[in-house]
mmCIF file of C-alpha atoms in Angstrom:
data_model
loop_
_atom_site.group_PDB
_atom_site.id
_atom_site.type_symbol
_atom_site.label_atom_id
_atom_site.label_comp_id
_atom_site.label_asym_id
_atom_site.label_seq_id
_atom_site.Cartn_x
_atom_site.Cartn_y
_atom_site.Cartn_z
ATOM 1 C CA MET A 1 -13.037 -0.368 -4.533
ATOM 2 C CA TRP A 2 -11.249 2.798 -3.101
ATOM 3 C CA GLY A 3 -7.958 2.718 -0.946
ATOM 4 C CA ILE A 4 -7.528 5.425 1.662
ATOM 5 C CA VAL A 5 -4.437 6.351 2.756
ATOM 6 C CA PRO A 6 -4.479 8.622 5.708
ATOM 7 C CA ALA A 7 -1.193 10.706 5.229
ATOM 8 C CA ALA A 8 -1.990 14.411 7.449
ATOM 9 C CA GLY A 9 -0.116 13.306 10.376
ATOM 10 C CA ARG A 10 2.518 15.305 11.243
ATOM 11 C CA GLY A 11 5.372 12.363 11.655
ATOM 12 C CA SER A 12 6.994 14.106 14.979
ATOM 13 C CA ARG A 13 8.928 10.858 15.640
ATOM 14 C CA ILE A 14 10.835 10.882 12.643
ATOM 15 C CA GLN A 15 11.829 14.734 12.299
ATOM 16 C CA PRO A 16 13.340 16.863 11.029
ATOM 17 C CA LEU A 17 12.550 16.001 7.641
ATOM 18 C CA ALA A 18 12.468 18.578 4.769
ATOM 19 C CA PHE A 19 9.162 16.560 3.242
ATOM 20 C CA SER A 20 6.456 14.579 4.170
ATOM 21 C CA LYS A 21 6.838 11.243 5.585
ATOM 22 C CA GLU A 22 4.909 9.547 3.649
ATOM 23 C CA LEU A 23 8.050 10.512 1.290
ATOM 24 C CA LEU A 24 10.641 9.057 3.360
ATOM 25 C CA PRO A 25 12.877 6.922 0.784
ATOM 26 C CA VAL A 26 12.899 2.965 2.061
ATOM 27 C CA GLY A 27 14.543 0.786 -0.320
ATOM 28 C CA SER A 28 14.358 0.806 -4.375
ATOM 29 C CA ARG A 29 11.924 -0.159 -6.725
ATOM 30 C CA ARG A 30 12.245 -1.091 -10.848
ATOM 31 C CA ASP A 31 10.993 1.837 -12.811
ATOM 32 C CA ASN A 32 11.503 1.348 -17.150
ATOM 33 C CA GLY A 33 13.748 -0.636 -16.394
ATOM 34 C CA ALA A 34 16.135 1.237 -13.955
ATOM 35 C CA ASP A 35 15.920 1.137 -10.360
ATOM 36 C CA ARG A 36 14.932 4.209 -8.597
ATOM 37 C CA PRO A 37 14.090 5.408 -4.908
ATOM 38 C CA CYS A 38 10.839 4.034 -3.083
ATOM 39 C CA ALA A 39 8.910 6.288 -0.808
ATOM 40 C CA VAL A 40 7.244 4.585 1.872
ATOM 41 C CA SER A 41 4.030 4.991 0.765
ATOM 42 C CA GLU A 42 4.168 3.559 -2.234
ATOM 43 C CA TYR A 43 4.296 -0.147 -0.317
ATOM 44 C CA LEU A 44 1.248 0.727 0.934
ATOM 45 C CA ILE A 45 -0.303 1.895 -2.322
ATOM 46 C CA GLU A 46 1.104 -1.501 -4.362
ATOM 47 C CA ARG A 47 -0.626 -3.665 -1.709
ATOM 48 C CA LEU A 48 -3.911 -1.842 -2.320
ATOM 49 C CA ILE A 49 -3.841 -2.784 -5.995
ATOM 50 C CA LEU A 50 -2.970 -6.128 -4.904
ATOM 51 C CA GLY A 51 -6.054 -6.133 -2.704
ATOM 52 C CA GLY A 52 -8.106 -4.806 -5.199
ATOM 53 C CA ALA A 53 -8.494 -1.076 -5.357
ATOM 54 C CA ASP A 54 -8.190 0.606 -8.602
ATOM 55 C CA LYS A 55 -9.005 4.115 -7.031
ATOM 56 C CA ILE A 56 -6.926 5.833 -4.112
ATOM 57 C CA CYS A 57 -7.681 8.522 -2.007
ATOM 58 C CA PHE A 58 -5.003 10.262 -0.215
ATOM 59 C CA VAL A 59 -5.950 12.447 3.058
ATOM 60 C CA ILE A 60 -3.525 15.549 3.470
ATOM 61 C CA SER A 61 -3.018 18.115 5.624
ATOM 62 C CA PRO A 62 -2.714 21.329 3.846
ATOM 63 C CA GLY A 63 1.320 21.586 3.681
ATOM 64 C CA LYS A 64 1.809 18.294 2.260
ATOM 65 C CA SER A 65 1.558 19.307 -1.443
ATOM 66 C CA ASP A 66 4.807 17.415 -1.898
ATOM 67 C CA ILE A 67 2.686 14.438 -1.846
ATOM 68 C CA LEU A 68 0.587 15.438 -4.725
ATOM 69 C CA GLU A 69 3.407 16.719 -6.742
ATOM 70 C CA TYR A 70 4.883 13.238 -6.254
ATOM 71 C CA PHE A 71 2.299 10.850 -7.123
ATOM 72 C CA GLY A 72 -0.056 13.180 -9.472
ATOM 73 C CA ASP A 73 -3.171 11.316 -10.644
ATOM 74 C CA ARG A 74 -2.101 7.969 -11.493
ATOM 75 C CA TYR A 75 -0.158 5.390 -9.438
ATOM 76 C CA ASP A 76 0.137 2.512 -12.041
ATOM 77 C CA SER A 77 -3.430 0.958 -12.530
ATOM 78 C CA ALA A 78 -5.061 2.891 -9.860
ATOM 79 C CA GLN A 79 -6.570 6.742 -10.471
ATOM 80 C CA LEU A 80 -5.358 8.860 -7.272
ATOM 81 C CA ALA A 81 -7.776 11.274 -5.578
ATOM 82 C CA TYR A 82 -6.608 13.714 -2.766
ATOM 83 C CA VAL A 83 -9.014 15.114 0.380
ATOM 84 C CA VAL A 84 -7.987 17.578 2.725
ATOM 85 C CA GLN A 85 -7.388 17.375 6.425
ATOM 86 C CA PRO A 86 -7.380 20.438 7.934
ATOM 87 C CA GLU A 87 -5.870 19.539 10.915
ATOM 88 C CA ALA A 88 -4.503 16.340 12.134
ATOM 89 C CA SER A 89 -7.353 14.916 14.127
ATOM 90 C CA GLY A 90 -6.987 11.366 14.231
ATOM 91 C CA LEU A 91 -7.303 8.133 11.844
ATOM 92 C CA CYS A 92 -11.408 7.966 12.364
ATOM 93 C CA ASP A 93 -11.531 11.569 11.089
ATOM 94 C CA ALA A 94 -8.757 11.132 8.397
ATOM 95 C CA VAL A 95 -10.637 7.913 7.105
ATOM 96 C CA PHE A 96 -14.423 9.442 6.919
ATOM 97 C CA ARG A 97 -12.893 12.245 5.331
ATOM 98 C CA ALA A 98 -12.852 10.222 2.224
ATOM 99 C CA SER A 99 -16.490 9.908 1.635
ATOM 100 C CA THR A 100 -16.071 12.890 0.134
ATOM 101 C CA VAL A 101 -15.373 11.220 -3.275
ATOM 102 C CA ILE A 102 -16.249 7.652 -1.940
ATOM 103 C CA GLY A 103 -19.458 6.835 -3.506
ATOM 104 C CA HIS A 104 -22.453 5.331 -1.708
ATOM 105 C CA HIS A 105 -21.751 1.556 -3.252
ATOM 106 C CA ASP A 106 -17.699 1.656 -3.011
ATOM 107 C CA SER A 107 -16.185 -0.702 -0.521
ATOM 108 C CA VAL A 108 -13.216 0.730 0.881
ATOM 109 C CA MET A 109 -9.173 -1.025 2.263
ATOM 110 C CA VAL A 110 -7.391 1.163 5.038
ATOM 111 C CA GLY A 111 -3.954 1.221 5.800
ATOM 112 C CA LEU A 112 -1.136 3.131 7.310
ATOM 113 C CA PRO A 113 1.213 4.726 4.741
ATOM 114 C CA ASP A 114 4.574 4.632 6.761
ATOM 115 C CA THR A 115 4.465 0.915 7.083
ATOM 116 C CA VAL A 116 5.839 -1.839 5.307
ATOM 117 C CA TRP A 117 4.661 -5.541 6.007
ATOM 118 C CA PHE A 118 4.450 -8.946 4.101
ATOM 119 C CA PRO A 119 2.793 -10.824 2.024
ATOM 120 C CA LYS A 120 2.195 -7.783 -0.124
ATOM 121 C CA ALA A 121 -1.340 -9.584 -1.139
ATOM 122 C CA ALA A 122 -2.222 -10.377 1.782
ATOM 123 C CA LEU A 123 -5.316 -8.074 1.273
ATOM 124 C CA LYS A 124 -7.085 -10.372 -0.870
ATOM 125 C CA THR A 125 -7.455 -12.517 2.067
ATOM 126 C CA LEU A 126 -9.945 -10.131 3.868
ATOM 127 C CA PRO A 127 -13.650 -11.125 2.998
ATOM 128 C CA ASP A 128 -16.240 -9.143 1.892
ATOM 129 C CA VAL A 129 -17.779 -8.225 4.841
ATOM 130 C CA ASP A 130 -18.963 -5.067 6.900
ATOM 131 C CA LEU A 131 -15.800 -4.905 8.771
ATOM 132 C CA SER A 132 -12.485 -7.078 8.564
ATOM 133 C CA PHE A 133 -8.897 -6.495 9.861
ATOM 134 C CA LEU A 134 -5.851 -7.959 8.427
ATOM 135 C CA LEU A 135 -3.974 -9.188 11.667
ATOM 136 C CA PHE A 136 0.028 -9.389 12.009
ATOM 137 C CA PRO A 137 2.051 -10.943 14.859
ATOM 138 C CA VAL A 138 4.084 -8.791 16.703
ATOM 139 C CA ASP A 139 6.196 -8.819 19.708
ATOM 140 C CA CYS A 140 5.246 -5.340 21.205
ATOM 141 C CA PRO A 141 1.594 -5.336 21.009
ATOM 142 C CA GLU A 142 1.480 -2.235 23.689
ATOM 143 C CA PHE A 143 2.817 -0.068 21.166
ATOM 144 C CA PHE A 144 -0.307 -1.097 18.325
ATOM 145 C CA ASP A 145 -4.378 -1.655 18.234
ATOM 146 C CA ALA A 146 -4.569 -5.302 19.482
ATOM 147 C CA VAL A 147 -7.174 -7.707 18.425
ATOM 148 C CA VAL A 148 -9.024 -9.714 20.827
ATOM 149 C CA LEU A 149 -10.428 -12.929 18.853
ATOM 150 C CA ASP A 150 -13.392 -15.361 19.592
ATOM 151 C CA GLY A 151 -12.435 -17.759 16.535
ATOM 152 C CA ASP A 152 -12.202 -15.251 13.868
ATOM 153 C CA ASN A 153 -14.577 -13.104 15.241
ATOM 154 C CA VAL A 154 -13.366 -9.727 16.809
ATOM 155 C CA ARG A 155 -14.458 -9.556 20.386
ATOM 156 C CA GLN A 156 -12.555 -6.502 21.313
ATOM 157 C CA ILE A 157 -9.397 -3.922 19.766
ATOM 158 C CA GLN A 158 -6.722 -3.289 22.721
ATOM 159 C CA VAL A 159 -5.579 0.465 22.038
ATOM 160 C CA LYS A 160 -2.078 0.839 22.824
ATOM 161 C CA GLN A 161 -2.812 -0.671 25.939
ATOM 162 C CA ALA A 162 0.072 -2.106 28.496
ATOM 163 C CA ASP A 163 -1.301 -5.063 29.554
ATOM 164 C CA ALA A 164 -2.444 -6.042 25.692
ATOM 165 C CA THR A 165 -3.568 -10.107 26.044
ATOM 166 C CA SER A 166 -3.382 -10.377 22.152
ATOM 167 C CA ASN A 167 -0.107 -9.895 19.891
ATOM 168 C CA TRP A 168 -2.040 -10.143 17.023
ATOM 169 C CA ILE A 169 -2.329 -6.210 15.536
ATOM 170 C CA TRP A 170 -4.293 -4.718 12.573
ATOM 171 C CA GLY A 171 -2.127 -3.438 9.987
ATOM 172 C CA ALA A 172 -4.927 -2.499 7.572
ATOM 173 C CA PHE A 173 -8.649 -3.283 7.314
ATOM 174 C CA LYS A 174 -11.595 -3.338 4.940
ATOM 175 C CA MET A 175 -15.128 -2.235 5.048
ATOM 176 C CA SER A 176 -18.309 -3.204 2.922
ATOM 177 C CA ALA A 177 -20.097 0.200 1.708
ATOM 178 C CA THR A 178 -22.698 -0.675 4.331
ATOM 179 C CA GLY A 179 -19.724 -0.490 6.781
ATOM 180 C CA PHE A 180 -18.354 2.279 6.079
ATOM 181 C CA ARG A 181 -21.732 4.206 5.912
ATOM 182 C CA ASP A 182 -22.306 2.317 9.289
ATOM 183 C CA LEU A 183 -19.116 3.409 11.069
ATOM 184 C CA ARG A 184 -18.920 6.778 9.893
ATOM 185 C CA LEU A 185 -22.984 7.511 11.076
ATOM 186 C CA LEU A 186 -21.814 5.926 14.500
ATOM 187 C CA TRP A 187 -18.274 8.285 14.611
ATOM 188 C CA LYS A 188 -20.673 11.289 14.003
ATOM 189 C CA GLN A 189 -23.390 10.152 16.722
ATOM 190 C CA ARG A 190 -20.450 9.838 19.028
ATOM 191 C CA SER A 191 -19.667 13.556 18.410
ATOM 192 C CA CYS A 192 -16.805 12.572 16.137
ATOM 193 C CA ARG A 193 -14.785 12.364 19.721
ATOM 194 C CA ASP A 194 -12.892 9.058 18.409
ATOM 195 C CA GLU A 195 -9.336 9.678 17.599
ATOM 196 C CA TYR A 196 -8.295 5.989 17.374
ATOM 197 C CA PHE A 197 -10.474 3.961 15.012
ATOM 198 C CA GLY A 198 -10.202 1.401 17.605
ATOM 199 C CA THR A 199 -12.478 3.119 20.465
ATOM 200 C CA LEU A 200 -14.883 3.550 17.370
ATOM 201 C CA VAL A 201 -15.042 -0.176 16.474
ATOM 202 C CA ASN A 202 -15.412 -1.324 20.553
ATOM 203 C CA ALA A 203 -18.343 0.940 19.917
ATOM 204 C CA TYR A 204 -19.654 -0.391 17.161
ATOM 205 C CA LEU A 205 -18.984 -4.112 18.587
ATOM 206 C CA ASP A 206 -21.036 -3.223 21.677
ATOM 207 C CA ALA A 207 -23.883 -1.839 19.521
ATOM 208 C CA GLY A 208 -24.108 -5.246 17.606
ATOM 209 C CA GLY A 209 -21.565 -4.583 14.761
ATOM 210 C CA HIS A 210 -19.365 -7.269 13.696
ATOM 211 C CA GLY A 211 -15.745 -7.758 12.542
ATOM 212 C CA ILE A 212 -13.322 -10.495 11.469
ATOM 213 C CA GLY A 213 -9.693 -10.900 11.782
ATOM 214 C CA VAL A 214 -7.712 -12.589 9.413
ATOM 215 C CA LYS A 215 -4.322 -13.712 10.675
ATOM 216 C CA SER A 216 -2.524 -13.497 6.967
ATOM 217 C CA GLY A 217 0.281 -11.005 8.271
ATOM 218 C CA GLU A 218 3.805 -12.815 8.691
ATOM 219 C CA SER A 219 6.127 -9.596 9.132
ATOM 220 C CA TYR A 220 4.905 -5.771 9.876
ATOM 221 C CA VAL A 221 7.519 -2.716 10.527
ATOM 222 C CA ASP A 222 6.403 0.965 11.286
ATOM 223 C CA VAL A 223 8.699 2.916 9.511
ATOM 224 C CA GLY A 224 7.882 6.155 11.416
ATOM 225 C CA THR A 225 11.063 5.953 14.048
ATOM 226 C CA VAL A 226 14.558 5.945 13.282
ATOM 227 C CA ASN A 227 14.836 2.138 14.483
ATOM 228 C CA GLY A 228 11.775 1.327 12.217
ATOM 229 C CA TYR A 229 13.188 2.339 9.191
ATOM 230 C CA ARG A 230 16.058 0.721 9.907
ATOM 231 C CA ALA A 231 14.219 -2.325 10.547
ATOM 232 C CA ALA A 232 11.962 -1.919 7.587
ATOM 233 C CA MET A 233 15.326 -1.681 5.327
ATOM 234 C CA ALA A 234 16.004 -5.085 7.148
ATOM 235 C CA LEU A 235 12.761 -6.644 6.478
ATOM 236 C CA LEU A 236 12.948 -5.427 2.764
ATOM 237 C CA ALA A 237 16.825 -6.945 2.305
ATOM 238 C CA ASN A 238 15.132 -10.265 3.461
ATOM 239 C CA GLY A 239 12.202 -10.268 0.728
ATOM 240 C CA ASP A 240 12.485 -12.334 -2.211
ATOM 241 C CA GLY A 241 10.190 -9.863 -4.451
ATOM 242 C CA SER A 242 8.826 -12.266 -6.681
ATOM 243 C CA ASP A 243 5.741 -13.677 -4.959
ATOM 244 C CA GLY A 244 5.055 -10.895 -2.019
ATOM 245 C CA ARG A 245 6.306 -13.439 0.977
ATOM 246 C CA SER A 246 9.343 -12.393 3.231
ATOM 247 C CA LYS A 247 12.550 -14.562 3.306
ATOM 248 C CA LEU A 248 12.149 -14.435 7.235
ATOM 249 C CA SER A 249 12.678 -17.839 8.560
ATOM 250 C CA ALA A 250 14.543 -17.958 11.591
ATOM 251 C CA GLY A 251 11.917 -19.339 14.302
ATOM 252 C CA SER A 252 9.012 -16.368 13.531
ATOM 253 C CA PRO A 253 8.666 -13.991 10.614
ATOM 254 C CA ASN A 254 10.026 -11.116 12.988
ATOM 255 C CA ASP A 255 12.911 -12.558 14.223
ATOM 256 C CA ALA A 256 15.277 -10.842 11.590
ATOM 257 C CA VAL A 257 13.805 -7.866 12.295
ATOM 258 C CA ARG A 258 13.957 -8.353 15.650
ATOM 259 C CA SER A 259 17.551 -9.051 15.777
ATOM 260 C CA TYR A 260 18.094 -6.119 13.589
ATOM 261 C CA VAL A 261 16.502 -3.785 15.902
ATOM 262 C CA ASN A 262 18.097 -5.279 19.426
ATOM 263 C CA ALA A 263 21.657 -4.987 17.603
ATOM 264 C CA ASN A 264 21.126 -1.121 16.654
ATOM 265 C CA SER A 265 19.489 -0.607 20.134
ATOM 266 C CA GLU A 266 23.014 -1.843 21.911
ATOM 267 C CA GLY A 267 24.928 0.099 19.737
ATOM 268 C CA VAL A 268 26.338 -2.922 17.557
ATOM 269 C CA LEU A 269 24.928 -1.745 14.274
#
């Protein structure tokens, strides 16, 4: 199974950086018995591998050779490959450029490399269907792609919608080989105009496609802003590092992160 890491974005929300945003140090990890800084994208790669990926495709822009230099050709048990996205043209374009290396019979998982979420092994809960989403509860779904469900069936993706009716957002998704081909074909039939994956999924559902939403996520942080970076550090500080589940227990999984961000925004921290 392939994991796709779309890493061609400019990272304008957290600039200036002297390196690709996917290499932003967030927390640390053990390496040969010693602690070392951990690049934020390593959290996604770890989760993709735990979800069953044995091959990872980075989709990078021409100026992000530092990602290739950092990761090389292997990470843990997974082989790595790299595909170039000439311009930052949205998530759909990035995901389907990986078809250069993905085989005709390969299923895929996709996540965002500037996020940190728990449980670490949540991707294992996604079923082997054409399209499934790993869902997380958030307080401000209007900043994400909110997923409207009927039971566990996806009815609509509300893309950064101000009046979102669901507080469950997708944090990662999985496609069978058939689902990947069908969605790529539909995207091409729509003249590749879908920038957001959610708008393509809505068209896919309207055309008779089927998606499943799985509410296995507990905590989710977008590290693409300074406040998000601080919230991620708070989230990791509350993680136990053993079974992949966070220690956030004050009412809801996001309470510790929420209190940290609120305090920071009020100038307390």
